[in-house]
Coordinates of C-alpha atoms in Angstrom, one line a residue:
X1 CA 49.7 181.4 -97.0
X2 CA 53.1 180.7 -95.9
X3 CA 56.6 181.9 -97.8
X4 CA 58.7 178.7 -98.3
X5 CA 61.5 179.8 -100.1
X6 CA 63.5 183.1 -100.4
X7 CA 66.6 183.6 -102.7
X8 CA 68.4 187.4 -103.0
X9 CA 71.2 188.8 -105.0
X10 CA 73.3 191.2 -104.8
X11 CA 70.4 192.6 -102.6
X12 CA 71.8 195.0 -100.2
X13 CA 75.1 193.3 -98.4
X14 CA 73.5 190.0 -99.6
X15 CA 75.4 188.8 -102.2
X16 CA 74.4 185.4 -103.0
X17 CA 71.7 184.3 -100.0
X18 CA 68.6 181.6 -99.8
X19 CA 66.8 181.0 -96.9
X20 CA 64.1 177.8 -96.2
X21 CA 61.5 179.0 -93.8
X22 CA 58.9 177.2 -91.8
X23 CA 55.3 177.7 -91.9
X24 CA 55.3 178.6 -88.3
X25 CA 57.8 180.9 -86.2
X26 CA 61.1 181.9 -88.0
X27 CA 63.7 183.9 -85.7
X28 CA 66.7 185.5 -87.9
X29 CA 69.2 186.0 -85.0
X30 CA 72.5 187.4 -85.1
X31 CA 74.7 191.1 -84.0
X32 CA 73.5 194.3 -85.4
X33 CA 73.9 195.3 -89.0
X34 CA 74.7 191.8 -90.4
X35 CA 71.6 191.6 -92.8
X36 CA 68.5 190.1 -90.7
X37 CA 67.0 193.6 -91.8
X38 CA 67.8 193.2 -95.3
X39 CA 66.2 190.1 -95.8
X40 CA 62.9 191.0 -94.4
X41 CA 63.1 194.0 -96.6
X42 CA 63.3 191.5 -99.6
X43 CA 60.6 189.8 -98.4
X44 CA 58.6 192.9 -98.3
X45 CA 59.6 194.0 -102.2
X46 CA 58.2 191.2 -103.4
X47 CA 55.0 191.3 -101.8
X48 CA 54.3 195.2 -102.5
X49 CA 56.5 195.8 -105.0
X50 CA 59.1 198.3 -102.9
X51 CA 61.4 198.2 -99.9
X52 CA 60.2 200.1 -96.6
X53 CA 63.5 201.9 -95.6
X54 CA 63.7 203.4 -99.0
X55 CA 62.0 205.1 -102.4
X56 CA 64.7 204.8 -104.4
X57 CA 65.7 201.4 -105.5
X58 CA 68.6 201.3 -106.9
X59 CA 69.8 202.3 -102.9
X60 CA 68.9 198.2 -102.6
X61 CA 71.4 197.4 -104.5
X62 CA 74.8 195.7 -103.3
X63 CA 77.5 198.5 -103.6
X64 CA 79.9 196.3 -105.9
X65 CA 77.1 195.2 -108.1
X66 CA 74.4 196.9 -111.0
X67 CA 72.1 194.2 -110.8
X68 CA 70.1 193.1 -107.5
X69 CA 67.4 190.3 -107.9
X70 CA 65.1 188.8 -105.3
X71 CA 62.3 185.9 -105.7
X72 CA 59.8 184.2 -103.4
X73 CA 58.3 181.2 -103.2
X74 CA 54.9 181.0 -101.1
X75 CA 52.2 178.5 -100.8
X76 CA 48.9 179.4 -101.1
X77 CA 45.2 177.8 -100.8
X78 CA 45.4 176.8 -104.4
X79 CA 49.1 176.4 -105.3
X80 CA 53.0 177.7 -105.1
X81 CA 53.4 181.2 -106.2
X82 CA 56.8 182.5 -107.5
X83 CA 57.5 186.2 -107.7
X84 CA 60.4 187.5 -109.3
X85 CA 61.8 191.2 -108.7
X86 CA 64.5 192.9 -110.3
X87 CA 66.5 196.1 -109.7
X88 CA 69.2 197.5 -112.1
X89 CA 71.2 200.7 -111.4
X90 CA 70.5 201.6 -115.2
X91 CA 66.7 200.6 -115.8
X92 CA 63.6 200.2 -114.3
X93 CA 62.6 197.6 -112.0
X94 CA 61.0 194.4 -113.5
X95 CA 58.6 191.9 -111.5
X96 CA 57.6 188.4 -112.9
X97 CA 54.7 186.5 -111.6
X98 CA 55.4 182.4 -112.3
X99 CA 58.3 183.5 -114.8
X100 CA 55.4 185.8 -116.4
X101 CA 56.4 189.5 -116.7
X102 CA 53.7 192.5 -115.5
X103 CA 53.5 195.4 -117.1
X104 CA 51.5 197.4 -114.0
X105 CA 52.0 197.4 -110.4
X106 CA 48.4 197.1 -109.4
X107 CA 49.2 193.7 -110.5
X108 CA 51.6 192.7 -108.2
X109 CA 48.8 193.8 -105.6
X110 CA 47.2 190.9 -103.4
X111 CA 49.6 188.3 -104.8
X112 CA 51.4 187.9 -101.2
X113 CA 49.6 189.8 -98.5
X114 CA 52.2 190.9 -95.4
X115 CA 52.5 192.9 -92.4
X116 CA 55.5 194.6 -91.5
X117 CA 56.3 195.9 -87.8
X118 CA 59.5 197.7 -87.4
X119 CA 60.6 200.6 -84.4
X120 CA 60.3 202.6 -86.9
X121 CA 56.3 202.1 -87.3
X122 CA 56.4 204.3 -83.9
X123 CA 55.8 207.2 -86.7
X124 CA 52.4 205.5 -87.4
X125 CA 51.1 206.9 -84.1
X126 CA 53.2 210.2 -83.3
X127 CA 54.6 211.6 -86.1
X128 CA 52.7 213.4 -89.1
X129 CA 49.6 211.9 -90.7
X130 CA 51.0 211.3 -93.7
X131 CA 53.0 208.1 -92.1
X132 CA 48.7 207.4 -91.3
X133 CA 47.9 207.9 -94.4
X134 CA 50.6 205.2 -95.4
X135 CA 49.2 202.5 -93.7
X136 CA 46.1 203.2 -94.8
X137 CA 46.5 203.2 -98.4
X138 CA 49.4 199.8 -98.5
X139 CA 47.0 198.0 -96.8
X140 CA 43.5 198.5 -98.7
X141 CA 46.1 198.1 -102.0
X142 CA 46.8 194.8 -101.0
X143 CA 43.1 194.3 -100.6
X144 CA 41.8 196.8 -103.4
X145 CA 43.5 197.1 -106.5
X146 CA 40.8 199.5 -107.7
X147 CA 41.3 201.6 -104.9
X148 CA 45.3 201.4 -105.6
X149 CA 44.6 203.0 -109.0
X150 CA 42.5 205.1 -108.2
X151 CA 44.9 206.2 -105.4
X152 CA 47.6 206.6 -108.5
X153 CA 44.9 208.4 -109.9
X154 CA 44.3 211.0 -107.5
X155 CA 47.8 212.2 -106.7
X156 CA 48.4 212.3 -110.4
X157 CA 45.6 214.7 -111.0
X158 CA 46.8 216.2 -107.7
X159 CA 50.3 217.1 -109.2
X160 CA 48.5 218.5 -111.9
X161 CA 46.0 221.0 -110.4
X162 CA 49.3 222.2 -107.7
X163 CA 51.0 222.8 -111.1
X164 CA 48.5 224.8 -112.2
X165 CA 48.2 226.8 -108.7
X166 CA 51.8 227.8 -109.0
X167 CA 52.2 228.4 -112.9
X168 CA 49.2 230.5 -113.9
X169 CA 48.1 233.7 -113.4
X170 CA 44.9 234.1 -111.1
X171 CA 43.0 235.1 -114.1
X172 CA 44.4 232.2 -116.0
X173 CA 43.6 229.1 -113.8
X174 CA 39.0 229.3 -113.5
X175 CA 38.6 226.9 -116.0
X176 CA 41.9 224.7 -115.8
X177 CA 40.8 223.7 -111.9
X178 CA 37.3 223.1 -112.9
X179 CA 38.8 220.3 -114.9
X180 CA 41.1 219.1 -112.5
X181 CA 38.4 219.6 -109.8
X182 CA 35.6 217.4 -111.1
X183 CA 38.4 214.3 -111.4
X184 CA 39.9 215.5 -107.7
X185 CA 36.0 215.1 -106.5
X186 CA 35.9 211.8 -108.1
X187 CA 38.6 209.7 -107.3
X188 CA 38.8 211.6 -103.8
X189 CA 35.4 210.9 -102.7
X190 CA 36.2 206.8 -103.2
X191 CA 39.6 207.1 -101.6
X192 CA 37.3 208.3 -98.4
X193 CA 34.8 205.6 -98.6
X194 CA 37.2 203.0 -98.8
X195 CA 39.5 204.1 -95.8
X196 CA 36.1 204.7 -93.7
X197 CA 35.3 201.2 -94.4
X198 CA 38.3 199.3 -93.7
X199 CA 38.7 201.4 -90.6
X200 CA 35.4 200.4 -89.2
X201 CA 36.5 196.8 -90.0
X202 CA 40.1 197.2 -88.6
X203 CA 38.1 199.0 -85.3
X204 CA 36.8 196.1 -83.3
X205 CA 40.2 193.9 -84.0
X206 CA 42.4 196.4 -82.8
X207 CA 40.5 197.2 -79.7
X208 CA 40.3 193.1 -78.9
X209 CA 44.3 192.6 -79.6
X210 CA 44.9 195.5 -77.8
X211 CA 43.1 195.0 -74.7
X212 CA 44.9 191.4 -75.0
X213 CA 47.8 193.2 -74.9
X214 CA 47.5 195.0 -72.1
X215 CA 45.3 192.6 -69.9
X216 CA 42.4 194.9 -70.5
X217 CA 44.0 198.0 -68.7
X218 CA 43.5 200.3 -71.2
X219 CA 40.4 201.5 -74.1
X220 CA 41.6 202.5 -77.4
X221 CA 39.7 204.0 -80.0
X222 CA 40.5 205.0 -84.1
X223 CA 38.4 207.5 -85.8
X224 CA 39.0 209.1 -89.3
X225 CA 39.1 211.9 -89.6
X226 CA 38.6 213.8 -93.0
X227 CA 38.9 217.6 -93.7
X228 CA 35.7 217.5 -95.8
X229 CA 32.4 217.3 -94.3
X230 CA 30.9 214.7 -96.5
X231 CA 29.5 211.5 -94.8
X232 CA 28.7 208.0 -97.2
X233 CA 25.9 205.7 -95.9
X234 CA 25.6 202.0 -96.0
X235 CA 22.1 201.3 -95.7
X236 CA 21.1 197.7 -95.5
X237 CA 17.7 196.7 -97.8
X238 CA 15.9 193.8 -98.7
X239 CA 16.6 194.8 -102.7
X240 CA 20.3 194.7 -103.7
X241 CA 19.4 196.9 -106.6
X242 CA 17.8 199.5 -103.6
X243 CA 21.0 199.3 -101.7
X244 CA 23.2 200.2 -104.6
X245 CA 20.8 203.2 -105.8
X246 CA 21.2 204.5 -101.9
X247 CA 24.9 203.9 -102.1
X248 CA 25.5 205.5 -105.6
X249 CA 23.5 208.5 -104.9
X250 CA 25.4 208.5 -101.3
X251 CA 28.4 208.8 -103.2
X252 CA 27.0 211.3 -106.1
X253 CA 26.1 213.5 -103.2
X254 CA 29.3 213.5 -101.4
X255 CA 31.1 214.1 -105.0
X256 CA 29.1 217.1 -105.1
X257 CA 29.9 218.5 -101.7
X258 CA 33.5 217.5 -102.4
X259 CA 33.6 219.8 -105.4
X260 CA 31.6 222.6 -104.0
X261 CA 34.8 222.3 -101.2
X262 CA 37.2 222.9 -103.5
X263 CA 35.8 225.6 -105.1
X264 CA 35.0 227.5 -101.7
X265 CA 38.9 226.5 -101.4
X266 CA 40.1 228.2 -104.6
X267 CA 40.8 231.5 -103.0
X268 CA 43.2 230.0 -100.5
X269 CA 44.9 227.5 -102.9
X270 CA 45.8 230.5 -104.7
X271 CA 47.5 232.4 -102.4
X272 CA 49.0 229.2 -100.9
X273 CA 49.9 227.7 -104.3
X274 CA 48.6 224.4 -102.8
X275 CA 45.6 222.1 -102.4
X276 CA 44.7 222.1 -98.8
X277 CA 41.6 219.9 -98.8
X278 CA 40.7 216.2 -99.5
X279 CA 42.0 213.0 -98.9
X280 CA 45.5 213.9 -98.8
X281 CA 45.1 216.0 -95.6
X282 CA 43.0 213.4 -93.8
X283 CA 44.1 211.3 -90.8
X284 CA 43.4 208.7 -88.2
X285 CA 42.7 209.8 -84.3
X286 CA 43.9 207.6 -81.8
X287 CA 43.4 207.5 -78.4
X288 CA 44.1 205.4 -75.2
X289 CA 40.9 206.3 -72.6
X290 CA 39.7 208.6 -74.3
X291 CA 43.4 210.9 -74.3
X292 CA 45.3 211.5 -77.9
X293 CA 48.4 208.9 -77.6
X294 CA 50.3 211.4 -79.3
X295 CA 50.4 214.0 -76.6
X296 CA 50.1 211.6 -73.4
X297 CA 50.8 208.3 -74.1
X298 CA 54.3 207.0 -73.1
X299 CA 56.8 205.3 -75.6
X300 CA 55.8 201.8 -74.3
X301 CA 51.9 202.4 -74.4
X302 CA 52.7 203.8 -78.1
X303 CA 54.6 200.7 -79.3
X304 CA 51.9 198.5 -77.9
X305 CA 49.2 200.7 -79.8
X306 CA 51.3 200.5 -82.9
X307 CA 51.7 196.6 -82.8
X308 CA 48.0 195.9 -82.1
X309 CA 47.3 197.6 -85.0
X310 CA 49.3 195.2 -87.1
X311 CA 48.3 192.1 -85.6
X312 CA 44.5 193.6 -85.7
X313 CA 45.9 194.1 -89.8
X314 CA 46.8 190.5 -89.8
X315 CA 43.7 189.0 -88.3
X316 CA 41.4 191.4 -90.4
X317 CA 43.1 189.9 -93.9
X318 CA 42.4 186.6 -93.0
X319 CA 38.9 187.2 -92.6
X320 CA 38.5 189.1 -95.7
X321 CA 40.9 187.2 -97.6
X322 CA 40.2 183.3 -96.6
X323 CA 44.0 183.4 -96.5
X324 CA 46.3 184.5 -93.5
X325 CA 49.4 186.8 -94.4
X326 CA 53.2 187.1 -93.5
X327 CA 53.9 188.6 -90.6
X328 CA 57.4 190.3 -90.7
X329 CA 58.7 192.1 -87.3
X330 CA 61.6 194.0 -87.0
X331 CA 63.8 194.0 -83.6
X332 CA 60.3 193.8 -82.1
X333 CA 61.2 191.6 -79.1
X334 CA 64.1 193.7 -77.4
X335 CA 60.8 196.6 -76.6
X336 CA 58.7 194.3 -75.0
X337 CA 59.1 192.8 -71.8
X338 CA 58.7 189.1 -71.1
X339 CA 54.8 188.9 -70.4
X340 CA 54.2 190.7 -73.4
X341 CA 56.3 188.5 -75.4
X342 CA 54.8 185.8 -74.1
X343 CA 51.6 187.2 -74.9
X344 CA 52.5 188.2 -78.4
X345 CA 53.9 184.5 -79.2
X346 CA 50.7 183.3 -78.1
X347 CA 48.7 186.1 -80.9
X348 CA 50.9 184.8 -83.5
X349 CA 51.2 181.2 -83.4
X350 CA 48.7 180.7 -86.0
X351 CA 50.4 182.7 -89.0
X352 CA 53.9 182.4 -90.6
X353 CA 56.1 185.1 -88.6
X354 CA 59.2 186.4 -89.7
X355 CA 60.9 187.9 -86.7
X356 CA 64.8 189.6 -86.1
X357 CA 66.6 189.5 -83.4
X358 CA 69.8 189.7 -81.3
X359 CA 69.0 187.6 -79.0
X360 CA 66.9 184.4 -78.7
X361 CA 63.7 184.6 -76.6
X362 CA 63.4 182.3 -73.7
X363 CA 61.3 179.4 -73.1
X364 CA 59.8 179.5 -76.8
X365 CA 59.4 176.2 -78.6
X366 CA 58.5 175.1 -82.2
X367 CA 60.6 177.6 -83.6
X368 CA 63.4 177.5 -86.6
X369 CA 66.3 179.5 -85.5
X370 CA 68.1 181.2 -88.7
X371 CA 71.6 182.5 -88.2
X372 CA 72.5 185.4 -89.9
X373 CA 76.4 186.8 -89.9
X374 CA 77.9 189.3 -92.4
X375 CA 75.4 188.9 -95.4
X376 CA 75.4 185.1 -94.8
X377 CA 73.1 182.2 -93.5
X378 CA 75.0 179.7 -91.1
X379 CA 74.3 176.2 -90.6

């Protein structure tokens, strides 16, 4: 899977830009705040449907404009793909897929898989689990469009029952959050088994870029960690039918331990107005020998950890996809010193990259060098 083609509008201070890239290494260069940024960012809104430095898009938007448009076109194992988004200071956002228009985001899902590496995904290790949470739930979206509606699913029903906590009387609410309860159990309980899997899948690649990396000087470890205490087998039989009755009553069981939580919970969500348990609360552990890289791990060991999960996100979609994604890093090179971009050039020279910079790296071939300057490409 390679992006050939990108074309923007009005997107940010782009006002009419289109860009060729290469199937191998592609360096946007140019001086801070000219629009390398930007342009990754459009790349990024149309393979999951938003930008990454905002929630609201009409911010995308050029400031002398009401209308911002951006389209790709990528090649895939079995044909071009064009995807179409558009932004409008008045309506919603639209999204075409081959000139055809979707009515649901879950179907934009999986169309272009990417991974995106900014300084700013320094949060995914040290600030709150929620960030965690994040890059949990965009990747398995890619992957999973039933897990990303039944992720829509869950914080709607969510909003509902935290609604009800701070609206009704104690007296009132018994019934209302059995309702809401069952369908948190539900939709919560897959959330969990889905993140638990992909984690043990992600596990193994992160510890083998990582000790890459670093020359094998350091052990790191993931673990999930849930606030519920329910656990999900996966037990391997001869019968398929045998497996899936042991996985379905798995997951019956830890529905049911799940909603017995909640309601042991209730007194508490009361008097906080909040839910405090579930899926929504959970979070990943991370640790460099065996020590939490929050706490003691130093800025440079924490941008390492945080870029060896992305290119451990990049080989594990190849592998489950047949099909390798985009990589798109952000000012990435001026953190790293030259052995490790080196070493990182070396990790990525199989996979479309989509790099910024300010400066060009030294003695790296086979690259196309794309010149960025006030919202413009240069020859």
């Amino acid at each position: 899977m390679h992006i050939k083609k990108l074309e923007v509008k009005n997107f940010r201070n782009h006002k009419s830009t289109i860009v060729n890239f290469s199937q191998g290494t592609n360096i946007l260069v140019g001086d801070n705040a000219q629009g390398k940024t930007n342009l990754l960012e459009a790349v990024c809104l149309t393979c999951v449907g938003r930008g990454w430095r905002t929630r609201k898009d009409k911010e995308m938007i050029n400031f002398e404009s009401d209308l911002a448009s951006v389209k790709t076109i990528t090649a895939k194992k079995f044909g071009n793909i064009e995807i179409e988004v558009g932004i409008s200071k008045q309506s919603k956002k639209t999204i075409q897929i081959n000139k055809i228009p979707i009515q649901k985001m879950g179907e934009l899902m999986g169309q272009i898989n990417c991974v995106f590496f900014s300084p700013d995904e320094l949060r995914l290790i040290k600030d709150a689990p929620s960030d965690r949470r994040r890059f949990l739930d965009i990747d398995i979206s890619q992957l999973d469009k039933v897990y990303f509606y039944n992720l829509l699913r869950y914080h709607k029903v969510l909003a509902q029952r935290n609604a009800l906590l701070k609206s009704a009387a104690t007296e009132d609410i018994e019934s209302g959050l059995d309702i809401w309860d069952r369908e948190l159990a539900k939709t919560g309980t897959y959330i969990i088994k889905k993140r638990i899997e992909f984690l043990d899948l992600l596990r193994p690649l992160t510890e083998k870029v990582h000790s890459f990396l670093v020359s094998g000087k350091e052990t790191i470890s993931l673990v999930y960690e849930k606030n519920i205490d329910i656990i999900i087998t996966h037990n391997v039989k001869d019968s398929v039918n045998e497996t899936n009755d042991i996985l379905n009553l798995s997951i019956n069981n830890a529905e049911s331990i799940f909603l017995d939580a909640l309601k042991k919970s209730r007194t508490k969500d009361m008097k906080l107005r909040t839910t405090n348990i579930g899926p929504h609360r959970d979070d990943i552990y991370i640790s460099i020998n065996d020590k939490d890289v929050r706490t003691f791990a130093s800025q440079g060991q924490q941008r390492t950890v945080a870029l060896s999960l992305k290119l451990a996100e990049l080989e594990l979609f190849k592998n489950l996809t047949n099909e390798t994604p985009v990589l798109l890093l952000d000012d990435v090179l001026s953190e790293l010193d030259e052995s490790r971009q080196s070493r990182l050039f070396q990790a990525i020279k199989d996979c479309q990259s989509i790099i910024t910079t300010t400066a060009l790296p030294e003695n790296i071939i086979d690259i196309n060098i794309i010149n960025v300057y006030k919202g413009q490409i240069l020859e």
